Short mmCIF file of C-alpha atoms in Angstrom, two decimals:
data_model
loop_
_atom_site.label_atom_id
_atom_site.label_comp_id
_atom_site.label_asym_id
_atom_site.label_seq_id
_atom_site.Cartn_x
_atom_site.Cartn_y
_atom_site.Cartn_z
CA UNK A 1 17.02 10.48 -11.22
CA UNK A 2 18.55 13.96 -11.61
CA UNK A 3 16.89 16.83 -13.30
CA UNK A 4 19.60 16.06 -16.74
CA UNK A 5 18.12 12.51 -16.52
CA UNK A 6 14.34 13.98 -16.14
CA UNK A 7 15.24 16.07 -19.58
CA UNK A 8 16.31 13.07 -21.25
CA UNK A 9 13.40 10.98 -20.68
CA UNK A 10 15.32 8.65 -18.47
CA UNK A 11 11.46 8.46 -16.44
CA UNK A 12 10.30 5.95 -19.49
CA UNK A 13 12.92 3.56 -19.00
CA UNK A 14 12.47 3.33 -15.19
CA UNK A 15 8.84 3.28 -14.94
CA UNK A 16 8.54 1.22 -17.63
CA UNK A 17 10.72 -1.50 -16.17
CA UNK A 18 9.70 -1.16 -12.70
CA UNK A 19 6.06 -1.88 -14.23
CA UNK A 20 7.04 -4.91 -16.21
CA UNK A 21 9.18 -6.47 -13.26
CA UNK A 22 5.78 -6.04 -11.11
CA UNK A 23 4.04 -7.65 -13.99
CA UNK A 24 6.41 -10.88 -14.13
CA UNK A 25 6.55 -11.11 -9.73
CA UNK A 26 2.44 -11.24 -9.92
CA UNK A 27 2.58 -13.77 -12.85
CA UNK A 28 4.10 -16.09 -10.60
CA UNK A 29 2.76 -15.41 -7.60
CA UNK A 30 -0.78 -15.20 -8.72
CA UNK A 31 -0.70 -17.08 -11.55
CA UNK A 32 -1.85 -13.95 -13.48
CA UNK A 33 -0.09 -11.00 -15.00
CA UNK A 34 -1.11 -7.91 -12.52
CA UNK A 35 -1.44 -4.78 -15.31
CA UNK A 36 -2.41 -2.43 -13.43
CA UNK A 37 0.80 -0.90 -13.14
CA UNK A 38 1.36 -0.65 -16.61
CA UNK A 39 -1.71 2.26 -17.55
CA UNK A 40 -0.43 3.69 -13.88
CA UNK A 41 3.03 4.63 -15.71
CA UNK A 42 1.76 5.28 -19.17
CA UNK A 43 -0.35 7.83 -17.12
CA UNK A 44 2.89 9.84 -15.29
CA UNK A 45 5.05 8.86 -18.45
CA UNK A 46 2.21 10.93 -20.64
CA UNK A 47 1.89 14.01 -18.06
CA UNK A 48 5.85 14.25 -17.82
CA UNK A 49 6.19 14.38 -21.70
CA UNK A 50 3.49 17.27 -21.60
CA UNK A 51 4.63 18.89 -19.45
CA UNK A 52 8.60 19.08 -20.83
CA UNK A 53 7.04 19.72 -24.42
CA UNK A 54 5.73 22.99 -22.55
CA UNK A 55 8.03 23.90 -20.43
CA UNK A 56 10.85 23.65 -23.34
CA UNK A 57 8.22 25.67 -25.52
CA UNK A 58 8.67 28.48 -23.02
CA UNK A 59 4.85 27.88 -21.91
CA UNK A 60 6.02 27.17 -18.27
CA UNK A 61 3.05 28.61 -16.65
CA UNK A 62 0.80 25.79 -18.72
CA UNK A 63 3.49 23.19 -17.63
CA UNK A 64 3.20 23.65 -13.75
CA UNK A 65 0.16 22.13 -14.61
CA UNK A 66 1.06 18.65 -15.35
CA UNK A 67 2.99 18.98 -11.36
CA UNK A 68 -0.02 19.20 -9.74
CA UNK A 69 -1.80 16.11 -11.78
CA UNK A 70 1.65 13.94 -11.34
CA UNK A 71 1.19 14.63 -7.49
CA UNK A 72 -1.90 13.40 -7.36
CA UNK A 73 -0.93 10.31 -9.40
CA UNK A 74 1.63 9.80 -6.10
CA UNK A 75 -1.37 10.05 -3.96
CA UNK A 76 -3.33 7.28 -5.76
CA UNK A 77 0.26 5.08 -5.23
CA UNK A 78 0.88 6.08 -1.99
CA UNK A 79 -2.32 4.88 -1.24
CA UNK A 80 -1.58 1.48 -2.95
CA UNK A 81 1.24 0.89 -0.60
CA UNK A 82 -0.66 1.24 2.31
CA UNK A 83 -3.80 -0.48 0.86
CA UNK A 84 -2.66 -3.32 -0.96
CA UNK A 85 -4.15 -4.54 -3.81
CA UNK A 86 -7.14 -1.78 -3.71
CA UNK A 87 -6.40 1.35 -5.03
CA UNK A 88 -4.65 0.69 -8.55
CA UNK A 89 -7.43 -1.76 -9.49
CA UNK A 90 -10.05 0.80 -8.12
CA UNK A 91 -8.89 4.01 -9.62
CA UNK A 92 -6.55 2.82 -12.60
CA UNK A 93 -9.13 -0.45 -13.25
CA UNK A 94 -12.39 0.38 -11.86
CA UNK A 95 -12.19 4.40 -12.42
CA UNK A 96 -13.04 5.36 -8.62
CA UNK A 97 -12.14 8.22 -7.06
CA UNK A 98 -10.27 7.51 -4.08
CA UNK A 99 -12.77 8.29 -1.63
CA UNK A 100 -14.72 5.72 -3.04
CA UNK A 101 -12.81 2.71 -2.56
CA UNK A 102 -13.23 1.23 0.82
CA UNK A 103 -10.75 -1.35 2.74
CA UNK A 104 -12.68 -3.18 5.66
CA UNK A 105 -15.62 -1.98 5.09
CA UNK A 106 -14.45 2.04 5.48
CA UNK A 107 -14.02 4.82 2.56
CA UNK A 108 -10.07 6.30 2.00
CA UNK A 109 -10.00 9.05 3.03
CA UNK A 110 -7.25 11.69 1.02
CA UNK A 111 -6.26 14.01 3.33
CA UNK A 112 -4.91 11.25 5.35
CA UNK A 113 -2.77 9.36 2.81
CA UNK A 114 -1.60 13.09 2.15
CA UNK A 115 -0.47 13.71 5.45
CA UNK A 116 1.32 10.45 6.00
CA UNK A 117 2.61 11.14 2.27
CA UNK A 118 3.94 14.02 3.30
CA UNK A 119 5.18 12.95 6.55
CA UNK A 120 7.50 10.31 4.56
CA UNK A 121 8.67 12.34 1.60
CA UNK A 122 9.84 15.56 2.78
CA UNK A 123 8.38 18.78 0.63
CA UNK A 124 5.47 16.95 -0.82
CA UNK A 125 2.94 19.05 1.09
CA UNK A 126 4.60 22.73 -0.53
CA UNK A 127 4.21 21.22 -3.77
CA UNK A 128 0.41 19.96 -3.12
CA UNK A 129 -0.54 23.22 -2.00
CA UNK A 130 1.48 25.68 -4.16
CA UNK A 131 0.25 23.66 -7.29
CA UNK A 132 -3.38 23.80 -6.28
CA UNK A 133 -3.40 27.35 -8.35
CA UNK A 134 -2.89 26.01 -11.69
CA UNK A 135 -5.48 23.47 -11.56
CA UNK A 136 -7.90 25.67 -9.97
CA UNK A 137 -10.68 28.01 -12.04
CA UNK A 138 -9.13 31.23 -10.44
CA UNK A 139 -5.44 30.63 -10.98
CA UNK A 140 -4.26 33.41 -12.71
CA UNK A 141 -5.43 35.10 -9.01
CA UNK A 142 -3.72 32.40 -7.31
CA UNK A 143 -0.46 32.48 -9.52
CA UNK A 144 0.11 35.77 -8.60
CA UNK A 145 0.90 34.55 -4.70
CA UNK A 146 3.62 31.93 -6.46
CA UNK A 147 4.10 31.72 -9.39
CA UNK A 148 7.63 33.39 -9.55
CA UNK A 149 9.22 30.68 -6.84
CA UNK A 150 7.08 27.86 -8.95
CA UNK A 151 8.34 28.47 -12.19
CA UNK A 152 12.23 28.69 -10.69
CA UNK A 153 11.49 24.93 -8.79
CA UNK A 154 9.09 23.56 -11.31
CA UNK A 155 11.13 21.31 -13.16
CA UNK A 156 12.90 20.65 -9.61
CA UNK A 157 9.64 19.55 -8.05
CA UNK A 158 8.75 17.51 -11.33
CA UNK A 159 12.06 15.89 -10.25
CA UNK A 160 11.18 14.99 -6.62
CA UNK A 161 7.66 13.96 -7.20
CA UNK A 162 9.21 11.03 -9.88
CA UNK A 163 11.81 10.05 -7.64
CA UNK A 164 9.09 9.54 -4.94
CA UNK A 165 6.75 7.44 -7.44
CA UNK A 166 10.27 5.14 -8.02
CA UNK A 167 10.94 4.79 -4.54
CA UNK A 168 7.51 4.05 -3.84
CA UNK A 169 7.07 1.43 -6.62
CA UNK A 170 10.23 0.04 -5.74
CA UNK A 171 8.52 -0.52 -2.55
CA UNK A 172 5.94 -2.57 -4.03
CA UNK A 173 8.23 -4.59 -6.04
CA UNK A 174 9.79 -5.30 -3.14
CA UNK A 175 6.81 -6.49 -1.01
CA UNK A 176 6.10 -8.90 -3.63
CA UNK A 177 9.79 -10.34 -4.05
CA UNK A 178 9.13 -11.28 -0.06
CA UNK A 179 6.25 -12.60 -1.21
CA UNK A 180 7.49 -15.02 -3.42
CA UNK A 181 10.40 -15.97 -0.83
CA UNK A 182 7.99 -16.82 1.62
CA UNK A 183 5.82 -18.81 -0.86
CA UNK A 184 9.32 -20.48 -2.04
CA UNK A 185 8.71 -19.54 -5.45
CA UNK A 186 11.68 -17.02 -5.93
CA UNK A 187 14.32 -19.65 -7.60
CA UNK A 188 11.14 -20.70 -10.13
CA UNK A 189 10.78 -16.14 -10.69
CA UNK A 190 14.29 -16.50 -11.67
CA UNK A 191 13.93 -19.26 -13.88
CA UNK A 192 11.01 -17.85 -15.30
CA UNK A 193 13.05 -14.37 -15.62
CA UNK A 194 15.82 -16.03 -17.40
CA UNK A 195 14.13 -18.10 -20.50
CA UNK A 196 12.09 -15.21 -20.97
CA UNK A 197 15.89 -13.38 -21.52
CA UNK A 198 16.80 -16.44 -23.89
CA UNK A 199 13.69 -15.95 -25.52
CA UNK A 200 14.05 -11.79 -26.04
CA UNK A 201 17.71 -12.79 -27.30
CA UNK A 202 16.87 -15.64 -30.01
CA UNK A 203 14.54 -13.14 -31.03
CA UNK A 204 16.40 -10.28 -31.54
#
């Protein structure tokens, strides 16, 4: 997704599908519809309509806001990835912070799906730290140190962070589609796929 895409809103369409496409895999893997995903990308579809209503209403300082939030929204599904299964349901579910979730017995610990975050997605760790100011108390001291550079990338970084929650997601999608492969339940995904097409198109 380019930045003329990002403008345009493009972000609902593709979050919204990657969520239902998750939604349909689980149904018939699990037998039950896995939500989770769906109030995961209501969340990052809300905070990137904020934060283009201010930064097209000339309020860009607000905006850079809504950059730090979305990042941490890429922690919680970066975290998912790596942790199967735990961290949607416990922070998006359950409301947890992430620190309190445990897999095998130990707590997550942030800074360490931040550094591997960052060691996969290249710039994540400038925008994590230069964002910190406009979430934190003393920001207008802290903006003073970036804000010039963040309001030039801002939109640019808004950008990047998206594309990473796509990629990611499209991750996940993917683990389950070898899931259902190795269960041999892909050809009855398809079917399943397919009347539910018939169905939208009688319907519409």
């Amino acid at each position: 997704m380019n930045k003329e895409q990002f403008e345009h809103k493009q972000y609902r369409y593709l979050l919204g599908n990657l969520a239902l496409e998750i939604a349909n895999i689980t149904n018939i893997l699990e037998g039950e519809v896995n939500i989770l995903y769906v109030p995961f990308q209501s969340s990052i579809i809300a905070k990137n309509d904020a934060f283009l209503t201010l930064w097209n209403s000339r309020e860009k300082t607000e905006a850079l806001t809504f950059v730090r939030i979305v990042s941490e929204h890429l922690v919680y599904l970066y975290a998912e990835y790596l942790y199967p299964n735990r961290v949607i349901r416990g922070v998006y579910g359950n409301y947890k912070e992430l620190d309190r979730i445990r897999v095998n017995g130990d707590k997550i610990k942030p800074r360490e799906i931040r550094e591997k975050l960052a060691a996969e997605y290249k710039g994540f760790s400038d925008i994590w730290q230069k964002y910190h100011y406009f979430i934190h108390p003393s920001y207008l001291q802290g903006s003073l140190l970036s804000l010039d550079g963040a309001i030039s990338k801002g939109i640019a970084d808004m950008v990047k962070l998206n594309n990473w929650i796509l990629d990611i997601l499209t991750k996940i999608k993917g683990r389950y589609k070898r899931k259902l492969k190795e269960a041999g339940l892909y050809q009855k995904y398809l079917d399943y796929m397919e009347a539910n097409r018939r169905e939208w198109d009688e319907n519409s």
